Tab-separated table of C-alpha atoms and ligand atoms in Angstrom:
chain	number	residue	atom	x	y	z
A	1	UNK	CA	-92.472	-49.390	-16.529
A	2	UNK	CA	-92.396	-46.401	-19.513
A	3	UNK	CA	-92.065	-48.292	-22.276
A	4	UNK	CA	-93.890	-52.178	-22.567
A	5	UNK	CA	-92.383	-55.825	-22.895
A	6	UNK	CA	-92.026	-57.883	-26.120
A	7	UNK	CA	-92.982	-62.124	-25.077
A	8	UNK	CA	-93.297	-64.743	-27.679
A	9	UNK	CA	-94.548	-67.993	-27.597
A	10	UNK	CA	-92.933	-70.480	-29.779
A	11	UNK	CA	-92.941	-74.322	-29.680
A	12	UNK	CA	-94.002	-77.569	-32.637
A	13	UNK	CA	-97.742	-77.892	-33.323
A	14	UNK	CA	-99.451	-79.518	-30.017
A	15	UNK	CA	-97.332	-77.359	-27.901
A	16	UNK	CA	-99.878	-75.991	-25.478
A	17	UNK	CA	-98.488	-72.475	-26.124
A	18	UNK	CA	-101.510	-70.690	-26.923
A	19	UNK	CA	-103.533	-71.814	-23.496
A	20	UNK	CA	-100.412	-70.527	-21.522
A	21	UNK	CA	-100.454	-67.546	-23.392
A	22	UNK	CA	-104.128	-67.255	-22.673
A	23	UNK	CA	-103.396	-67.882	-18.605
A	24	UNK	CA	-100.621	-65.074	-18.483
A	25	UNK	CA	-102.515	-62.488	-19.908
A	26	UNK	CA	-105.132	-63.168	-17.483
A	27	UNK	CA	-102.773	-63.441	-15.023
A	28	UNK	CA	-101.073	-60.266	-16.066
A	29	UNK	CA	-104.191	-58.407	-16.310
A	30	UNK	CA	-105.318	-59.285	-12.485
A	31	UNK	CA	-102.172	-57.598	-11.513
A	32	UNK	CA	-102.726	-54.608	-13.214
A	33	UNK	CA	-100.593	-54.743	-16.499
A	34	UNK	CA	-101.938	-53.665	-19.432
A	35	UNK	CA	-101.375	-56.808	-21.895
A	36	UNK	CA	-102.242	-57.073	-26.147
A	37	UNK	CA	-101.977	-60.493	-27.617
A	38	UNK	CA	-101.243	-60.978	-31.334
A	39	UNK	CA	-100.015	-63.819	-33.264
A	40	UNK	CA	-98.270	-64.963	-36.368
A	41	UNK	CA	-99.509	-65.744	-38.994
A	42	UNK	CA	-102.919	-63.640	-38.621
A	43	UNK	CA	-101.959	-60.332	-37.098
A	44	UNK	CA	-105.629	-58.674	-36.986
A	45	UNK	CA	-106.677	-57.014	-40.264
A	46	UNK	CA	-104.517	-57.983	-43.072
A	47	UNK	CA	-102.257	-60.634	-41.618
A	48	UNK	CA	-105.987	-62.690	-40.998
A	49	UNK	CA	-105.765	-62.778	-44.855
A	50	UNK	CA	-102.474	-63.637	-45.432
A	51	UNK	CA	-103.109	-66.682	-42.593
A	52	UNK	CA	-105.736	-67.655	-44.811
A	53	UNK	CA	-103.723	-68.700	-47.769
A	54	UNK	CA	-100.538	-70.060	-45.620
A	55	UNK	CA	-102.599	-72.250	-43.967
A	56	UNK	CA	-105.590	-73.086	-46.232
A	57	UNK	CA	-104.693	-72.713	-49.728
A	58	UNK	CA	-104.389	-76.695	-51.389
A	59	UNK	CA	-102.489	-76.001	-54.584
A	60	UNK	CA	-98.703	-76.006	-54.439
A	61	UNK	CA	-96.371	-73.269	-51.943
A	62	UNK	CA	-92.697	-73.342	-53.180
A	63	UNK	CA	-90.977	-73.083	-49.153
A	64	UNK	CA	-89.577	-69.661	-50.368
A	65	UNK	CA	-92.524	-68.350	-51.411
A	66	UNK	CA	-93.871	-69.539	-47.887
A	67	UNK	CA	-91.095	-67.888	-45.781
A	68	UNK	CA	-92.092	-64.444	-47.760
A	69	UNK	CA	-95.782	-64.882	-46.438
A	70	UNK	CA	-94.629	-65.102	-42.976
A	71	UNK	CA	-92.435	-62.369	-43.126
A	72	UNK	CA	-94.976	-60.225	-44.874
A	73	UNK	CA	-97.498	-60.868	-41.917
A	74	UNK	CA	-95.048	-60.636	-39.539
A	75	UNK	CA	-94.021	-56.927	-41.085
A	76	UNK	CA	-97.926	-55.992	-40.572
A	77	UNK	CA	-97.784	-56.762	-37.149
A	78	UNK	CA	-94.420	-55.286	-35.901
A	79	UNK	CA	-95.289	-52.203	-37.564
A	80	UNK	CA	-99.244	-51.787	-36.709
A	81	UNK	CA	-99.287	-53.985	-33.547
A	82	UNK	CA	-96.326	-54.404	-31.036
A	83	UNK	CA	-93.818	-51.228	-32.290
A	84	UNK	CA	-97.347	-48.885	-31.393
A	85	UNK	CA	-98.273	-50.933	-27.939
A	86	UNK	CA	-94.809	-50.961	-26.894
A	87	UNK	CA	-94.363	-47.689	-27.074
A	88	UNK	CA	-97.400	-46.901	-24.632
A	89	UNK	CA	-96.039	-49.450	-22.147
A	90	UNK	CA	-97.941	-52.674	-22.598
A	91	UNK	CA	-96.677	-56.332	-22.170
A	92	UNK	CA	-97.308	-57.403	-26.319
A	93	UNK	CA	-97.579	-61.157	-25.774
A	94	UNK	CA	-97.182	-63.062	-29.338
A	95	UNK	CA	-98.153	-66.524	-30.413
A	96	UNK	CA	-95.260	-67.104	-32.842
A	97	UNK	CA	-93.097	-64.790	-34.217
A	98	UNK	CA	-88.847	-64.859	-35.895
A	99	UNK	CA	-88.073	-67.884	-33.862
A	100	UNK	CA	-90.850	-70.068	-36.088
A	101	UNK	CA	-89.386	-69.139	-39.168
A	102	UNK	CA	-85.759	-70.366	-38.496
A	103	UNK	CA	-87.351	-73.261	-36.350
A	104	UNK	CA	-90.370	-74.401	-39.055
A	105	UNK	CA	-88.355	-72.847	-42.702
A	106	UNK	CA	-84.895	-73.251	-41.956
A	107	UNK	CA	-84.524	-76.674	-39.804
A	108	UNK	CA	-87.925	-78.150	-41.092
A	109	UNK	CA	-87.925	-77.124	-44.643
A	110	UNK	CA	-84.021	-76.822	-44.889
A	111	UNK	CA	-83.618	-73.124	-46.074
A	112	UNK	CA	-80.176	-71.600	-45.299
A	113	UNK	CA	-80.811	-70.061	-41.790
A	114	UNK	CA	-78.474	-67.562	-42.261
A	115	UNK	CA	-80.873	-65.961	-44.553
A	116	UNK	CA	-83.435	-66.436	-42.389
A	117	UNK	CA	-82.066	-64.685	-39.733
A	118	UNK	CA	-81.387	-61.895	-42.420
A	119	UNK	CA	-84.896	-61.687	-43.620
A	120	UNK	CA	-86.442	-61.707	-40.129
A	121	UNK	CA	-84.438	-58.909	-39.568
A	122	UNK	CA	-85.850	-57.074	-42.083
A	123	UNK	CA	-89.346	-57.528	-41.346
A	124	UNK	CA	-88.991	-56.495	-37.568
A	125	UNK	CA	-86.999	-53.762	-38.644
A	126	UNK	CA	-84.170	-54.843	-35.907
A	127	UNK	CA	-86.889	-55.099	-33.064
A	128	UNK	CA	-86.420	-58.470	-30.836
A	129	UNK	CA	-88.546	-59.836	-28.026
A	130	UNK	CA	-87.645	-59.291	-24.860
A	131	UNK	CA	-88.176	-62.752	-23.852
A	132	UNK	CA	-89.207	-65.917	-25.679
A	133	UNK	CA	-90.214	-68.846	-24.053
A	134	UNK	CA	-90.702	-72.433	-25.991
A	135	UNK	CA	-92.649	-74.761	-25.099
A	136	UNK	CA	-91.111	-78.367	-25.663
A	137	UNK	CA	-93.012	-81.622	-26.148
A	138	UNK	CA	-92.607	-85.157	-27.800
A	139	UNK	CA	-94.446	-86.123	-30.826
A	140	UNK	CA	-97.134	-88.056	-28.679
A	141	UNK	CA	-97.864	-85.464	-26.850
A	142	UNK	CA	-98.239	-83.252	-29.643
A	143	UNK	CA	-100.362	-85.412	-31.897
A	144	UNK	CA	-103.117	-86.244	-28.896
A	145	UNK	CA	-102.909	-82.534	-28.170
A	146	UNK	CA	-103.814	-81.645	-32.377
A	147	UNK	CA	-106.085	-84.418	-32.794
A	148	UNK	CA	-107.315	-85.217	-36.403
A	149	UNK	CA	-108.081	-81.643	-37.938
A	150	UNK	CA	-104.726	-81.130	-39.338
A	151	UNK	CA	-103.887	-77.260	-41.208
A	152	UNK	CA	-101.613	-78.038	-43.872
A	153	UNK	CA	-98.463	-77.063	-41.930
A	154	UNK	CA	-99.555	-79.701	-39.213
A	155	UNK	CA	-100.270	-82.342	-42.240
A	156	UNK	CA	-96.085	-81.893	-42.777
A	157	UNK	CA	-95.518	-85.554	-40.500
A	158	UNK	CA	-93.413	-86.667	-38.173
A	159	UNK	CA	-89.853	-86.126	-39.180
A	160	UNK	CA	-90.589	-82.645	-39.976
A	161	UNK	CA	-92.188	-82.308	-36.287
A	162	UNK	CA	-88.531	-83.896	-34.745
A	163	UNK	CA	-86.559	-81.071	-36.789
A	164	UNK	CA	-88.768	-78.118	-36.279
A	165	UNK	CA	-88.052	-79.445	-31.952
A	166	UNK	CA	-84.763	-80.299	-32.260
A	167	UNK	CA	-84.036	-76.376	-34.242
A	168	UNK	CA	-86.176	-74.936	-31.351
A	169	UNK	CA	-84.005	-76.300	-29.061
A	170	UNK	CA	-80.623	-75.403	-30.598
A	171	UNK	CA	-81.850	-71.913	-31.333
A	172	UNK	CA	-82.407	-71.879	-27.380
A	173	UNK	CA	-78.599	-73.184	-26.819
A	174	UNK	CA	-77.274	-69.981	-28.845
A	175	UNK	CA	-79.850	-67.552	-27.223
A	176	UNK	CA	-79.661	-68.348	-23.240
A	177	UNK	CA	-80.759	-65.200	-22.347
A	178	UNK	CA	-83.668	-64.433	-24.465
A	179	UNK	CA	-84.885	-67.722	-24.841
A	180	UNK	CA	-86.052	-70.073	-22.392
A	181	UNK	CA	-87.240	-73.509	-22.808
A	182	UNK	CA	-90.257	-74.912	-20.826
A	183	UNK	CA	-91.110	-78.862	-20.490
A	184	UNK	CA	-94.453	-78.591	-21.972
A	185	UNK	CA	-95.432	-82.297	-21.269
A	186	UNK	CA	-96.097	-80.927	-17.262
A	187	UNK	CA	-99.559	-80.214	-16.204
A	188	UNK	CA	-101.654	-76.675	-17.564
A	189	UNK	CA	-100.845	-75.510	-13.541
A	190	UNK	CA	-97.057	-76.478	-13.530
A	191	UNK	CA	-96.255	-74.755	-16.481
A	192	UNK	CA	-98.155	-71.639	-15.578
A	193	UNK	CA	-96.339	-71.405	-12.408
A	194	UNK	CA	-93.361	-72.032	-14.317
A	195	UNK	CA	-94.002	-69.093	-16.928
A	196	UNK	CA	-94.989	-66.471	-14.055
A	197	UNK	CA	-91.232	-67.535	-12.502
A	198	UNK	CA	-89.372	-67.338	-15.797
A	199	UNK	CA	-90.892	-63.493	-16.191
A	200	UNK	CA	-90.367	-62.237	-12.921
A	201	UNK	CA	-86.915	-63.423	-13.102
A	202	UNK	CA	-86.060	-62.026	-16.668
A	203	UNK	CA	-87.715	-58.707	-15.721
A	204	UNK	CA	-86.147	-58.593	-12.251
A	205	UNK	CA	-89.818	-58.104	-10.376
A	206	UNK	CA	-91.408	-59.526	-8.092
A	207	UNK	CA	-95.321	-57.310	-8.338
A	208	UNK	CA	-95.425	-59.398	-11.891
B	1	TYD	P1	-101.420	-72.072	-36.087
B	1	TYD	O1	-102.784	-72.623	-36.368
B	1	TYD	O2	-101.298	-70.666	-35.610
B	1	TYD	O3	-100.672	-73.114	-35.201
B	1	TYD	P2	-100.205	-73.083	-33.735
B	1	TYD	O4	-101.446	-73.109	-32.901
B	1	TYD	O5	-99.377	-74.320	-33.641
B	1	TYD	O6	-99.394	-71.828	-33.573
B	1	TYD	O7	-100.568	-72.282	-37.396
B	1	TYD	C1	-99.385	-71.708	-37.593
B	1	TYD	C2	-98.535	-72.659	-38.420
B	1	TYD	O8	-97.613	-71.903	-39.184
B	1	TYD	C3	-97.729	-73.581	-37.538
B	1	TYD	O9	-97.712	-74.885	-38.081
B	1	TYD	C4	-96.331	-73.010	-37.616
B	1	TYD	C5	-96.294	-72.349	-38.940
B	1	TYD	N1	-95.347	-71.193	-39.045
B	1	TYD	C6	-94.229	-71.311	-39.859
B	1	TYD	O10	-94.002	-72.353	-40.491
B	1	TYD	N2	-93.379	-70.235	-39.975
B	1	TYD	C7	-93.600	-69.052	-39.329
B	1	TYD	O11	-92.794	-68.088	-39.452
B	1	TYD	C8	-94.761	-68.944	-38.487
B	1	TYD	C9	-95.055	-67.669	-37.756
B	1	TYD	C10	-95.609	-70.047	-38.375
């Protein structure tokens, strides 16, 4: 492999995303790979900052002023993270990334998607993961899996929760062959197993 792999992680709160992102790279590191995890919001250095305010600050976000604070992180970390790691060959795995924005600002908060798409293109500069995988759950699952510290995007409640899942899933319906969708209410094992599969069969390797 000369040049690395873009994977993102997307899913509502409660997902379980993060812990399977934390298994893979484990995984992928056993077998040799060289992995780099980042996320979004909170790209190390400057993005922590931004993450700060997006998910912190109390007073009042107008939605488009939110959707520019994503994309400004999200800027940071194509451009100082992945683009850099890519480019010496490692497997950049993402919490979060262009998919959130359509899913969380355009069906949640009910900004034009079009636009979306348009902006997110901007701040990745035309660069698109190689593979995204989203992890799907129901509302019960995802609230017993947050618990009671709520951030303020998790305060949002429930009907925001069913849009953000049902635009995750619809984004996966026009994207087949980037993104895959994972049942997320399986056990920690299952859906490990499942991820390792869904990689070695987008990548066409078995050594993965
Ligand atoms: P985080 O604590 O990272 O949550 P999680 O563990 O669920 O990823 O918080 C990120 C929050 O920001 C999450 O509620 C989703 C939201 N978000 C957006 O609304 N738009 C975006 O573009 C991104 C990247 C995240």
């Amino acid at each position: 492999m000369n040049k690395g792999l873009f994977i993102t992680f997307e899913g509502a709160d409660g997902c379980g995303k993060t812990t399977q992102l934390k298994l893979i790279d484990e995984y992928l590191r056993g077998k040799g790979y060289k992995t780099l995890i980042t996320r979004e919001p909170g790209a190390k250095g400057l993005g922590e900052k931004i993450r700060e305010i997006l998910l912190n600050y109390d007073g009042d976000v107008s939605p488009r002023c939110e959707s520019f604070l994503f994309l400004a992180d999200r800027a940071q970390n194509i451009d100082c993270i992945i683009k850099p790691a890519i480019e010496e060959g490692v497997i950049v795995l993402c919490d979060r990334h262009t998919d959130s924005s359509v899913a969380y600002q355009g069906y949640g908060r009910g900004l034009d998607i079009e636009r979306i798409n348009f902006l997110n293109n901007l701040a990745t500069d035309g660069m698109k993961p190689d593979l995204t995988l989203v992890f799907d759950v129901d509302i019960e699952t995802s609230e017993k899996r947050v618990g009671s510290k709520k951030d303020r995007m998790e305060k949002a409640g429930r009907e925001f929760f069913e849009r953000v899942r049902q635009g995750y899933l619809e984004i996966a319906k026009k994207e087949p062959e980037r993104i895959k969708v994972v049942d997320s209410t399986k056990s920690i094992d299952e859906i490990h197993q499942e991820v390792i599969k869904l990689i070695q069969n987008k990548f066409n390797v078995t050594n993965i």
